PDB file of N, CA and C in Angstrom:
ATOM      1  N   MET A   1     139.515-182.661  -3.413  1.00 60.00           N
ATOM      2  CA  MET A   1     140.123-181.613  -4.180  1.00 60.00           C
ATOM      3  C   MET A   1     141.317-182.194  -4.944  1.00 60.00           C
ATOM      4  N   ALA A   2     141.403-181.883  -6.208  1.00 70.00           N
ATOM      5  CA  ALA A   2     142.480-182.414  -7.040  1.00 70.00           C
ATOM      6  C   ALA A   2     143.812-181.776  -6.661  1.00 70.00           C
ATOM      7  N   ARG A   3     144.857-182.549  -6.819  1.00 79.00           N
ATOM      8  CA  ARG A   3     146.193-182.030  -6.525  1.00 79.00           C
ATOM      9  C   ARG A   3     146.576-180.989  -7.561  1.00 79.00           C
ATOM     10  N   ALA A   4     147.276-179.959  -7.099  1.00 81.00           N
ATOM     11  CA  ALA A   4     147.742-178.905  -7.986  1.00 81.00           C
ATOM     12  C   ALA A   4     148.977-179.387  -8.744  1.00 81.00           C
ATOM     13  N   ALA A   5     149.137-178.875  -9.947  1.00 89.00           N
ATOM     14  CA  ALA A   5     150.307-179.212 -10.755  1.00 89.00           C
ATOM     15  C   ALA A   5     151.566-178.674 -10.082  1.00 89.00           C
ATOM     16  N   VAL A   6     152.657-179.405 -10.202  1.00 91.00           N
ATOM     17  CA  VAL A   6     153.935-178.985  -9.636  1.00 91.00           C
ATOM     18  C   VAL A   6     154.696-178.209 -10.714  1.00 91.00           C
ATOM     19  N   VAL A   7     155.050-176.972 -10.385  1.00 93.00           N
ATOM     20  CA  VAL A   7     155.755-176.100 -11.330  1.00 93.00           C
ATOM     21  C   VAL A   7     156.931-175.437 -10.617  1.00 93.00           C
ATOM     22  N   ALA A   8     157.831-174.855 -11.395  1.00 93.00           N
ATOM     23  CA  ALA A   8     159.003-174.179 -10.839  1.00 93.00           C
ATOM     24  C   ALA A   8     158.603-172.838 -10.230  1.00 93.00           C
ATOM     25  N   HIS A   9     159.176-172.535  -9.070  1.00 94.00           N
ATOM     26  CA  HIS A   9     158.936-171.270  -8.379  1.00 94.00           C
ATOM     27  C   HIS A   9     160.272-170.631  -8.014  1.00 94.00           C
ATOM     28  N   VAL A  10     160.281-169.306  -7.981  1.00 94.00           N
ATOM     29  CA  VAL A  10     161.435-168.548  -7.515  1.00 94.00           C
ATOM     30  C   VAL A  10     161.155-168.160  -6.073  1.00 94.00           C
ATOM     31  N   ILE A  11     162.072-168.504  -5.185  1.00 94.00           N
ATOM     32  CA  ILE A  11     161.911-168.241  -3.762  1.00 94.00           C
ATOM     33  C   ILE A  11     162.884-167.151  -3.344  1.00 94.00           C
ATOM     34  N   GLY A  12     162.424-166.202  -2.529  1.00 90.00           N
ATOM     35  CA  GLY A  12     163.300-165.191  -1.961  1.00 90.00           C
ATOM     36  C   GLY A  12     163.382-163.919  -2.777  1.00 90.00           C
ATOM     37  N   ALA A  13     164.234-163.032  -2.313  1.00 85.00           N
ATOM     38  CA  ALA A  13     164.459-161.741  -2.952  1.00 85.00           C
ATOM     39  C   ALA A  13     165.896-161.682  -3.458  1.00 85.00           C
ATOM     40  N   ALA A  14     166.088-160.958  -4.551  1.00 81.00           N
ATOM     41  CA  ALA A  14     167.428-160.832  -5.131  1.00 81.00           C
ATOM     42  C   ALA A  14     168.355-160.203  -4.108  1.00 81.00           C
ATOM     43  N   PRO A  15     169.582-160.583  -4.013  1.00 84.00           N
ATOM     44  CA  PRO A  15     170.327-161.552  -4.811  1.00 84.00           C
ATOM     45  C   PRO A  15     170.304-162.968  -4.232  1.00 84.00           C
ATOM     46  N   ASN A  16     169.501-163.220  -3.206  1.00 86.00           N
ATOM     47  CA  ASN A  16     169.480-164.530  -2.548  1.00 86.00           C
ATOM     48  C   ASN A  16     168.307-165.381  -3.014  1.00 86.00           C
ATOM     49  N   GLN A  17     168.117-165.494  -4.305  1.00 92.00           N
ATOM     50  CA  GLN A  17     167.009-166.274  -4.845  1.00 92.00           C
ATOM     51  C   GLN A  17     167.453-167.684  -5.177  1.00 92.00           C
ATOM     52  N   PHE A  18     166.503-168.611  -5.120  1.00 94.00           N
ATOM     53  CA  PHE A  18     166.750-169.985  -5.545  1.00 94.00           C
ATOM     54  C   PHE A  18     165.459-170.544  -6.115  1.00 94.00           C
ATOM     55  N   LEU A  19     165.554-171.689  -6.779  1.00 95.00           N
ATOM     56  CA  LEU A  19     164.416-172.297  -7.467  1.00 95.00           C
ATOM     57  C   LEU A  19     163.986-173.566  -6.753  1.00 95.00           C
ATOM     58  N   MET A  20     162.668-173.805  -6.744  1.00 95.00           N
ATOM     59  CA  MET A  20     162.119-175.042  -6.193  1.00 95.00           C
ATOM     60  C   MET A  20     160.900-175.437  -7.009  1.00 95.00           C
ATOM     61  N   ASP A  21     160.664-176.743  -7.110  1.00 94.00           N
ATOM     62  CA  ASP A  21     159.437-177.243  -7.733  1.00 94.00           C
ATOM     63  C   ASP A  21     158.402-177.408  -6.626  1.00 94.00           C
ATOM     64  N   LEU A  22     157.299-176.649  -6.730  1.00 94.00           N
ATOM     65  CA  LEU A  22     156.252-176.643  -5.712  1.00 94.00           C
ATOM     66  C   LEU A  22     154.884-176.733  -6.370  1.00 94.00           C
ATOM     67  N   PRO A  23     153.857-177.147  -5.621  1.00 93.00           N
ATOM     68  CA  PRO A  23     152.495-177.137  -6.162  1.00 93.00           C
ATOM     69  C   PRO A  23     152.089-175.704  -6.530  1.00 93.00           C
ATOM     70  N   ASP A  24     151.296-175.585  -7.571  1.00 92.00           N
ATOM     71  CA  ASP A  24     150.876-174.279  -8.078  1.00 92.00           C
ATOM     72  C   ASP A  24     149.670-173.764  -7.287  1.00 92.00           C
ATOM     73  N   VAL A  25     149.881-173.407  -6.015  1.00 92.00           N
ATOM     74  CA  VAL A  25     148.793-172.946  -5.136  1.00 92.00           C
ATOM     75  C   VAL A  25     149.079-171.573  -4.532  1.00 92.00           C
ATOM     76  N   TYR A  26     150.120-170.900  -4.972  1.00 92.00           N
ATOM     77  CA  TYR A  26     150.543-169.659  -4.334  1.00 92.00           C
ATOM     78  C   TYR A  26     149.984-168.404  -5.007  1.00 92.00           C
ATOM     79  N   ASP A  27     149.007-168.528  -5.913  1.00 90.00           N
ATOM     80  CA  ASP A  27     148.391-167.354  -6.534  1.00 90.00           C
ATOM     81  C   ASP A  27     147.685-166.529  -5.464  1.00 90.00           C
ATOM     82  N   GLY A  28     147.911-165.234  -5.473  1.00 89.00           N
ATOM     83  CA  GLY A  28     147.261-164.343  -4.530  1.00 89.00           C
ATOM     84  C   GLY A  28     147.999-164.169  -3.219  1.00 89.00           C
ATOM     85  N   ILE A  29     148.794-165.162  -2.810  1.00 93.00           N
ATOM     86  CA  ILE A  29     149.536-165.051  -1.546  1.00 93.00           C
ATOM     87  C   ILE A  29     151.036-165.200  -1.748  1.00 93.00           C
ATOM     88  N   GLY A  30     151.462-165.498  -2.962  1.00 92.00           N
ATOM     89  CA  GLY A  30     152.876-165.755  -3.235  1.00 92.00           C
ATOM     90  C   GLY A  30     153.784-164.590  -2.914  1.00 92.00           C
ATOM     91  N   THR A  31     153.346-163.370  -3.196  1.00 92.00           N
ATOM     92  CA  THR A  31     154.167-162.201  -2.911  1.00 92.00           C
ATOM     93  C   THR A  31     154.401-162.067  -1.412  1.00 92.00           C
ATOM     94  N   SER A  32     153.373-162.316  -0.614  1.00 92.00           N
ATOM     95  CA  SER A  32     153.507-162.240   0.846  1.00 92.00           C
ATOM     96  C   SER A  32     154.402-163.340   1.389  1.00 92.00           C
ATOM     97  N   MET A  33     154.430-164.488   0.705  1.00 93.00           N
ATOM     98  CA  MET A  33     155.218-165.631   1.165  1.00 93.00           C
ATOM     99  C   MET A  33     156.639-165.645   0.596  1.00 93.00           C
ATOM    100  N   GLY A  34     156.915-164.800  -0.398  1.00 93.00           N
ATOM    101  CA  GLY A  34     158.221-164.808  -1.037  1.00 93.00           C
ATOM    102  C   GLY A  34     158.370-165.950  -2.018  1.00 93.00           C
ATOM    103  N   VAL A  35     157.229-166.445  -2.560  1.00 94.00           N
ATOM    104  CA  VAL A  35     157.216-167.583  -3.477  1.00 94.00           C
ATOM    105  C   VAL A  35     156.471-167.161  -4.740  1.00 94.00           C
ATOM    106  N   LEU A  36     157.187-167.044  -5.858  1.00 93.00           N
ATOM    107  CA  LEU A  36     156.580-166.610  -7.111  1.00 93.00           C
ATOM    108  C   LEU A  36     156.791-167.657  -8.197  1.00 93.00           C
ATOM    109  N   LYS A  37     155.739-167.891  -8.990  1.00 94.00           N
ATOM    110  CA  LYS A  37     155.854-168.858 -10.080  1.00 94.00           C
ATOM    111  C   LYS A  37     156.848-168.341 -11.108  1.00 94.00           C
ATOM    112  N   LEU A  38     157.708-169.221 -11.575  1.00 92.00           N
ATOM    113  CA  LEU A  38     158.724-168.862 -12.565  1.00 92.00           C
ATOM    114  C   LEU A  38     158.059-168.649 -13.915  1.00 92.00           C
ATOM    115  N   THR A  39     158.256-167.468 -14.471  1.00 90.00           N
ATOM    116  CA  THR A  39     157.793-167.174 -15.831  1.00 90.00           C
ATOM    117  C   THR A  39     159.009-166.705 -16.604  1.00 90.00           C
ATOM    118  N   GLY A  40     159.275-167.344 -17.703  1.00 88.00           N
ATOM    119  CA  GLY A  40     160.454-166.992 -18.482  1.00 88.00           C
ATOM    120  C   GLY A  40     161.697-167.680 -17.951  1.00 88.00           C
ATOM    121  N   ASP A  41     162.837-167.012 -18.124  1.00 90.00           N
ATOM    122  CA  ASP A  41     164.122-167.568 -17.701  1.00 90.00           C
ATOM    123  C   ASP A  41     164.323-167.397 -16.205  1.00 90.00           C
ATOM    124  N   PRO A  42     165.014-168.352 -15.566  1.00 89.00           N
ATOM    125  CA  PRO A  42     165.308-168.200 -14.138  1.00 89.00           C
ATOM    126  C   PRO A  42     166.286-167.050 -13.898  1.00 89.00           C
ATOM    127  N   PRO A  43     166.247-166.444 -12.715  1.00 89.00           N
ATOM    128  CA  PRO A  43     167.192-165.366 -12.400  1.00 89.00           C
ATOM    129  C   PRO A  43     168.634-165.865 -12.450  1.00 89.00           C
ATOM    130  N   ALA A  44     169.539-164.983 -12.816  1.00 88.00           N
ATOM    131  CA  ALA A  44     170.958-165.345 -12.882  1.00 88.00           C
ATOM    132  C   ALA A  44     171.454-165.732 -11.494  1.00 88.00           C
ATOM    133  N   GLY A  45     172.139-166.852 -11.412  1.00 86.00           N
ATOM    134  CA  GLY A  45     172.725-167.299 -10.164  1.00 86.00           C
ATOM    135  C   GLY A  45     171.774-168.032  -9.230  1.00 86.00           C
ATOM    136  N   ALA A  46     170.547-168.256  -9.661  1.00 89.00           N
ATOM    137  CA  ALA A  46     169.573-168.956  -8.812  1.00 89.00           C
ATOM    138  C   ALA A  46     169.717-170.461  -9.012  1.00 89.00           C
ATOM    139  N   ASP A  47     170.092-171.174  -7.957  1.00 92.00           N
ATOM    140  CA  ASP A  47     170.255-172.618  -8.007  1.00 92.00           C
ATOM    141  C   ASP A  47     168.945-173.296  -7.663  1.00 92.00           C
ATOM    142  N   LYS A  48     168.751-174.506  -8.177  1.00 94.00           N
ATOM    143  CA  LYS A  48     167.567-175.290  -7.848  1.00 94.00           C
ATOM    144  C   LYS A  48     167.894-176.145  -6.629  1.00 94.00           C
ATOM    145  N   VAL A  49     167.030-176.075  -5.599  1.00 94.00           N
ATOM    146  CA  VAL A  49     167.251-176.835  -4.376  1.00 94.00           C
ATOM    147  C   VAL A  49     166.005-177.642  -4.047  1.00 94.00           C
ATOM    148  N   SER A  50     166.182-178.658  -3.210  1.00 94.00           N
ATOM    149  CA  SER A  50     165.044-179.473  -2.781  1.00 94.00           C
ATOM    150  C   SER A  50     164.389-178.833  -1.560  1.00 94.00           C
ATOM    151  N   LEU A  51     163.157-179.210  -1.293  1.00 93.00           N
ATOM    152  CA  LEU A  51     162.442-178.695  -0.134  1.00 93.00           C
ATOM    153  C   LEU A  51     163.168-179.058   1.154  1.00 93.00           C
ATOM    154  N   GLN A  52     163.614-180.299   1.269  1.00 93.00           N
ATOM    155  CA  GLN A  52     164.296-180.732   2.486  1.00 93.00           C
ATOM    156  C   GLN A  52     165.573-179.938   2.733  1.00 93.00           C
ATOM    157  N   TYR A  53     166.345-179.700   1.682  1.00 94.00           N
ATOM    158  CA  TYR A  53     167.568-178.910   1.821  1.00 94.00           C
ATOM    159  C   TYR A  53     167.243-177.485   2.273  1.00 94.00           C
ATOM    160  N   ALA A  54     166.227-176.874   1.674  1.00 93.00           N
ATOM    161  CA  ALA A  54     165.858-175.499   2.014  1.00 93.00           C
ATOM    162  C   ALA A  54     165.387-175.386   3.457  1.00 93.00           C
ATOM    163  N   ILE A  55     164.647-176.378   3.944  1.00 91.00           N
ATOM    164  CA  ILE A  55     164.192-176.365   5.342  1.00 91.00           C
ATOM    165  C   ILE A  55     165.370-176.581   6.284  1.00 91.00           C
ATOM    166  N   ASN A  56     166.221-177.555   5.978  1.00 92.00           N
ATOM    167  CA  ASN A  56     167.359-177.871   6.848  1.00 92.00           C
ATOM    168  C   ASN A  56     168.354-176.722   6.962  1.00 92.00           C
ATOM    169  N   THR A  57     168.501-175.935   5.906  1.00 92.00           N
ATOM    170  CA  THR A  57     169.447-174.819   5.929  1.00 92.00           C
ATOM    171  C   THR A  57     168.806-173.520   6.399  1.00 92.00           C
ATOM    172  N   GLY A  58     167.508-173.534   6.691  1.00 90.00           N
ATOM    173  CA  GLY A  58     166.825-172.346   7.197  1.00 90.00           C
ATOM    174  C   GLY A  58     166.458-171.334   6.137  1.00 90.00           C
ATOM    175  N   LYS A  59     166.481-171.740   4.875  1.00 92.00           N
ATOM    176  CA  LYS A  59     166.104-170.816   3.804  1.00 92.00           C
ATOM    177  C   LYS A  59     164.594-170.603   3.750  1.00 92.00           C
ATOM    178  N   VAL A  60     163.823-171.628   4.125  1.00 93.00           N
ATOM    179  CA  VAL A  60     162.360-171.534   4.128  1.00 93.00           C
ATOM    180  C   VAL A  60     161.808-172.113   5.426  1.00 93.00           C
ATOM    181  N   PHE A  61     160.583-171.719   5.746  1.00 91.00           N
ATOM    182  CA  PHE A  61     159.866-172.233   6.899  1.00 91.00           C
ATOM    183  C   PHE A  61     158.495-172.703   6.447  1.00 91.00           C
ATOM    184  N   HIS A  62     157.923-173.646   7.179  1.00 92.00           N
ATOM    185  CA  HIS A  62     156.535-174.021   6.933  1.00 92.00           C
ATOM    186  C   HIS A  62     155.625-173.004   7.603  1.00 92.00           C
ATOM    187  N   VAL A  63     154.533-172.680   6.935  1.00 93.00           N
ATOM    188  CA  VAL A  63     153.483-171.843   7.503  1.00 93.00           C
ATOM    189  C   VAL A  63     152.173-172.588   7.277  1.00 93.00           C
ATOM    190  N   ALA A  64     151.427-172.814   8.356  1.00 94.00           N
ATOM    191  CA  ALA A  64     150.137-173.496   8.251  1.00 94.00           C
ATOM    192  C   ALA A  64     149.049-172.435   8.118  1.00 94.00           C
ATOM    193  N   VAL A  65     148.250-172.542   7.046  1.00 95.00           N
ATOM    194  CA  VAL A  65     147.132-171.611   6.844  1.00 95.00           C
ATOM    195  C   VAL A  65     145.828-172.346   7.079  1.00 95.00           C
ATOM    196  N   SER A  66     144.891-171.675   7.728  1.00 96.00           N
ATOM    197  CA  SER A  66     143.574-172.237   8.004  1.00 96.00           C
ATOM    198  C   SER A  66     142.547-171.508   7.161  1.00 96.00           C
ATOM    199  N   TYR A  67     141.547-172.263   6.692  1.00 95.00           N
ATOM    200  CA  TYR A  67     140.455-171.692   5.912  1.00 95.00           C
ATOM    201  C   TYR A  67     139.244-172.593   6.091  1.00 95.00           C
ATOM    202  N   VAL A  68     138.073-172.131   5.665  1.00 95.00           N
ATOM    203  CA  VAL A  68     136.833-172.874   5.859  1.00 95.00           C
ATOM    204  C   VAL A  68     136.248-173.232   4.504  1.00 95.00           C
ATOM    205  N   VAL A  69     135.877-174.524   4.341  1.00 93.00           N
ATOM    206  CA  VAL A  69     135.220-175.003   3.125  1.00 93.00           C
ATOM    207  C   VAL A  69     133.926-175.698   3.545  1.00 93.00           C
ATOM    208  N   ASN A  70     132.798-175.166   3.117  1.00 92.00           N
ATOM    209  CA  ASN A  70     131.482-175.734   3.441  1.00 92.00           C
ATOM    210  C   ASN A  70     131.305-175.972   4.936  1.00 92.00           C
ATOM    211  N   GLY A  71     131.718-175.010   5.746  1.00 92.00           N
ATOM    212  CA  GLY A  71     131.546-175.115   7.187  1.00 92.00           C
ATOM    213  C   GLY A  71     132.581-175.951   7.907  1.00 92.00           C
ATOM    214  N   LYS A  72     133.532-176.541   7.191  1.00 95.00           N
ATOM    215  CA  LYS A  72     134.583-177.349   7.819  1.00 95.00           C
ATOM    216  C   LYS A  72     135.912-176.609   7.755  1.00 95.00           C
ATOM    217  N   ARG A  73     136.606-176.601   8.896  1.00 95.00           N
ATOM    218  CA  ARG A  73     137.930-175.983   8.921  1.00 95.00           C
ATOM    219  C   ARG A  73     138.927-176.870   8.187  1.00 95.00           C
ATOM    220  N   LYS A  74     139.720-176.264   7.344  1.00 95.00           N
ATOM    221  CA  LYS A  74     140.776-176.961   6.613  1.00 95.00           C
ATOM    222  C   LYS A  74     142.098-176.280   6.929  1.00 95.00           C
ATOM    223  N   ARG A  75     143.176-177.009   6.768  1.00 94.00           N
ATOM    224  CA  ARG A  75     144.506-176.480   7.053  1.00 94.00           C
ATOM    225  C   ARG A  75     145.467-177.003   5.997  1.00 94.00           C
ATOM    226  N   SER A  76     146.278-176.126   5.470  1.00 93.00           N
ATOM    227  CA  SER A  76     147.295-176.507   4.494  1.00 93.00           C
ATOM    228  C   SER A  76     148.641-175.982   4.952  1.00 93.00           C
ATOM    229  N   LYS A  77     149.671-176.753   4.673  1.00 93.00           N
ATOM    230  CA  LYS A  77     151.028-176.361   5.051  1.00 93.00           C
ATOM    231  C   LYS A  77     151.740-175.850   3.804  1.00 93.00           C
ATOM    232  N   LEU A  78     152.143-174.586   3.839  1.00 94.00           N
ATOM    233  CA  LEU A  78     152.839-173.942   2.737  1.00 94.00           C
ATOM    234  C   LEU A  78     154.257-173.609   3.179  1.00 94.00           C
ATOM    235  N   ILE A  79     155.074-173.131   2.238  1.00 94.00           N
ATOM    236  CA  ILE A  79     156.411-172.693   2.621  1.00 94.00           C
ATOM    237  C   ILE A  79     156.524-171.193   2.454  1.00 94.00           C
ATOM    238  N   CYS A  80     157.441-170.631   3.207  1.00 94.00           N
ATOM    239  CA  CYS A  80     157.657-169.192   3.202  1.00 94.00           C
ATOM    240  C   CYS A  80     159.159-168.920   3.237  1.00 94.00           C
ATOM    241  N   ASP A  81     159.582-167.955   2.464  1.00 93.00           N
ATOM    242  CA  ASP A  81     160.979-167.538   2.473  1.00 93.00           C
ATOM    243  C   ASP A  81     161.314-166.902   3.822  1.00 93.00           C
ATOM    244  N   ARG A  82     162.532-167.087   4.269  1.00 91.00           N
ATOM    245  CA  ARG A  82     162.976-166.581   5.573  1.00 91.00           C
ATOM    246  C   ARG A  82     162.758-165.071   5.709  1.00 91.00           C
ATOM    247  N   SER A  83     163.010-164.312   4.647  1.00 91.00           N
ATOM    248  CA  SER A  83     162.899-162.852   4.736  1.00 91.00           C
ATOM    249  C   SER A  83     161.444-162.359   4.685  1.00 91.00           C
ATOM    250  N   HIS A  84     160.496-163.247   4.381  1.00 92.00           N
ATOM    251  CA  HIS A  84     159.086-162.850   4.284  1.00 92.00           C
ATOM    252  C   HIS A  84     158.238-163.405   5.432  1.00 92.00           C
ATOM    253  N   ILE A  85     158.841-163.893   6.487  1.00 89.00           N
ATOM    254  CA  ILE A  85     158.081-164.560   7.539  1.00 89.00           C
ATOM    255  C   ILE A  85     157.091-163.609   8.214  1.00 89.00           C
ATOM    256  N   GLY A  86     157.440-162.347   8.362  1.00 89.00           N
ATOM    257  CA  GLY A  86     156.531-161.379   8.984  1.00 89.00           C
ATOM    258  C   GLY A  86     155.273-161.142   8.167  1.00 89.00           C
ATOM    259  N   THR A  87     155.428-160.987   6.863  1.00 90.00           N
ATOM    260  CA  THR A  87     154.254-160.765   6.010  1.00 90.00           C
ATOM    261  C   THR A  87     153.467-162.049   5.813  1.00 90.00           C
ATOM    262  N   ALA A  88     154.127-163.189   5.884  1.00 89.00           N
ATOM    263  CA  ALA A  88     153.423-164.465   5.707  1.00 89.00           C
ATOM    264  C   ALA A  88     152.453-164.728   6.845  1.00 89.00           C
ATOM    265  N   LEU A  89     152.809-164.306   8.035  1.00 88.00           N
ATOM    266  CA  LEU A  89     151.936-164.532   9.183  1.00 88.00           C
ATOM    267  C   LEU A  89     150.777-163.537   9.239  1.00 88.00           C
ATOM    268  N   SER A  90     150.783-162.551   8.358  1.00 90.00           N
ATOM    269  CA  SER A  90     149.709-161.560   8.345  1.00 90.00           C
ATOM    270  C   SER A  90     148.841-161.669   7.089  1.00 90.00           C
ATOM    271  N   ILE A  91     148.699-162.882   6.544  1.00 93.00           N
ATOM    272  CA  ILE A  91     147.903-163.058   5.324  1.00 93.00           C
ATOM    273  C   ILE A  91     146.439-163.352   5.609  1.00 93.00           C
ATOM    274  N   LYS A  92     146.023-163.234   6.862  1.00 93.00           N
ATOM    275  CA  LYS A  92     144.627-163.457   7.220  1.00 93.00           C
ATOM    276  C   LYS A  92     143.740-162.527   6.388  1.00 93.00           C
ATOM    277  N   GLY A  93     142.697-163.096   5.783  1.00 93.00           N
ATOM    278  CA  GLY A  93     141.799-162.326   4.937  1.00 93.00           C
ATOM    279  C   GLY A  93     142.088-162.457   3.454  1.00 93.00           C
ATOM    280  N   LYS A  94     143.286-162.933   3.083  1.00 94.00           N
ATOM    281  CA  LYS A  94     143.589-163.157   1.666  1.00 94.00           C
ATOM    282  C   LYS A  94     142.962-164.472   1.222  1.00 94.00           C
ATOM    283  N   THR A  95     143.026-164.743  -0.073  1.00 93.00           N
ATOM    284  CA  THR A  95     142.363-165.916  -0.638  1.00 93.00           C
ATOM    285  C   THR A  95     143.352-167.027  -0.933  1.00 93.00           C
ATOM    286  N   PHE A  96     142.998-168.264  -0.532  1.00 92.00           N
ATOM    287  CA  PHE A  96     143.781-169.460  -0.828  1.00 92.00           C
ATOM    288  C   PHE A  96     142.813-170.534  -1.296  1.00 92.00           C
ATOM    289  N   ARG A  97     143.050-171.083  -2.481  1.00 90.00           N
ATOM    290  CA  ARG A  97     142.178-172.097  -3.081  1.00 90.00           C
ATOM    291  C   ARG A  97     140.725-171.645  -3.121  1.00 90.00           C
ATOM    292  N   GLY A  98     140.520-170.359  -3.373  1.00 90.00           N
ATOM    293  CA  GLY A  98     139.180-169.811  -3.495  1.00 90.00           C
ATOM    294  C   GLY A  98     138.480-169.551  -2.178  1.00 90.00           C
ATOM    295  N   GLN A  99     139.169-169.736  -1.064  1.00 92.00           N
ATOM    296  CA  GLN A  99     138.575-169.536   0.262  1.00 92.00           C
ATOM    297  C   GLN A  99     139.353-168.451   1.009  1.00 92.00           C
ATOM    298  N   THR A 100     138.697-167.798   1.944  1.00 94.00           N
ATOM    299  CA  THR A 100     139.338-166.758   2.737  1.00 94.00           C
ATOM    300  C   THR A 100     140.163-167.395   3.859  1.00 94.00           C
ATOM    301  N   ILE A 101     141.401-166.954   3.996  1.00 95.00           N
ATOM    302  CA  ILE A 101     142.288-167.474   5.037  1.00 95.00           C
ATOM    303  C   ILE A 101     141.840-166.913   6.381  1.00 95.00           C
ATOM    304  N   THR A 102     141.662-167.796   7.357  1.00 95.00           N
ATOM    305  CA  THR A 102     141.230-167.381   8.688  1.00 95.00           C
ATOM    306  C   THR A 102     142.378-167.293   9.685  1.00 95.00           C
ATOM    307  N   GLY A 103     143.536-167.836   9.343  1.00 94.00           N
ATOM    308  CA  GLY A 103     144.689-167.757  10.239  1.00 94.00           C
ATOM    309  C   GLY A 103     145.934-168.337   9.609  1.00 94.00           C
ATOM    310  N   ALA A 104     147.091-167.920  10.110  1.00 93.00           N
ATOM    311  CA  ALA A 104     148.377-168.438   9.637  1.00 93.00           C
ATOM    312  C   ALA A 104     149.340-168.502  10.816  1.00 93.00           C
ATOM    313  N   VAL A 105     149.981-169.659  11.003  1.00 92.00           N
ATOM    314  CA  VAL A 105     150.923-169.857  12.106  1.00 92.00           C
ATOM    315  C   VAL A 105     152.119-170.665  11.617  1.00 92.00           C
ATOM    316  N   ILE A 106     153.213-170.577  12.374  1.00 90.00           N
ATOM    317  CA  ILE A 106     154.348-171.460  12.141  1.00 90.00           C
ATOM    318  C   ILE A 106     154.098-172.691  12.980  1.00 90.00           C
ATOM    319  N   PRO A 107     153.874-173.865  12.355  1.00 87.00           N
ATOM    320  CA  PRO A 107     153.567-175.054  13.147  1.00 87.00           C
ATOM    321  C   PRO A 107     154.780-175.515  13.958  1.00 87.00           C
ATOM    322  N   SER A 108     154.490-176.018  15.135  1.00 83.00           N
ATOM    323  CA  SER A 108     155.551-176.567  15.974  1.00 83.00           C
ATOM    324  C   SER A 108     155.017-177.818  16.645  1.00 83.00           C
ATOM    325  N   HIS A 109     155.907-178.650  17.098  1.00 69.00           N
ATOM    326  CA  HIS A 109     155.495-179.851  17.793  1.00 69.00           C
ATOM    327  C   HIS A 109     156.469-180.112  18.947  1.00 69.00           C
ATOM    328  N   ILE A 110     155.979-180.822  19.920  1.00 63.00           N
ATOM    329  CA  ILE A 110     156.793-181.176  21.082  1.00 63.00           C
ATOM    330  C   ILE A 110     157.021-182.673  21.050  1.00 63.00           C
ATOM    331  N   THR A 111     158.263-183.083  21.150  1.00 64.00           N
ATOM    332  CA  THR A 111     158.574-184.501  21.200  1.00 64.00           C
ATOM    333  C   THR A 111     158.771-184.891  22.661  1.00 64.00           C
ATOM    334  N   LEU A 112     157.933-185.783  23.137  1.00 68.00           N
ATOM    335  CA  LEU A 112     158.047-186.246  24.508  1.00 68.00           C
ATOM    336  C   LEU A 112     158.866-187.526  24.554  1.00 68.00           C
ATOM    337  N   GLY A 113     159.581-187.720  25.615  1.00 61.00           N
ATOM    338  CA  GLY A 113     160.246-188.990  25.707  1.00 61.00           C
ATOM    339  C   GLY A 113     161.574-188.906  26.253  1.00 61.00           C
TER     340      GLY A 113
END
């Protein structure tokens, strides 16, 4: 599958919005995730931030979505605005990359040692 073009997105709800450059894959689920493609001028007061900064400051979270392509389970890691985490986890049944989403979770890992 070809990589999606990276475009500017508006993250969050007013007045706490900010801008990030993300892959253009949020059509159909962007409203639930709090991630909308920027059309026109950016909102007043919205600063552009990096993905790492947004994750480190708790502005966004990763959400892993599962879907099936030709009988094989696939998983993609997307981002979600902090205020939309409840709706992001309930996107099962919506469409992502032309496929029906079968599940959405906040990924976690355990570091042993």
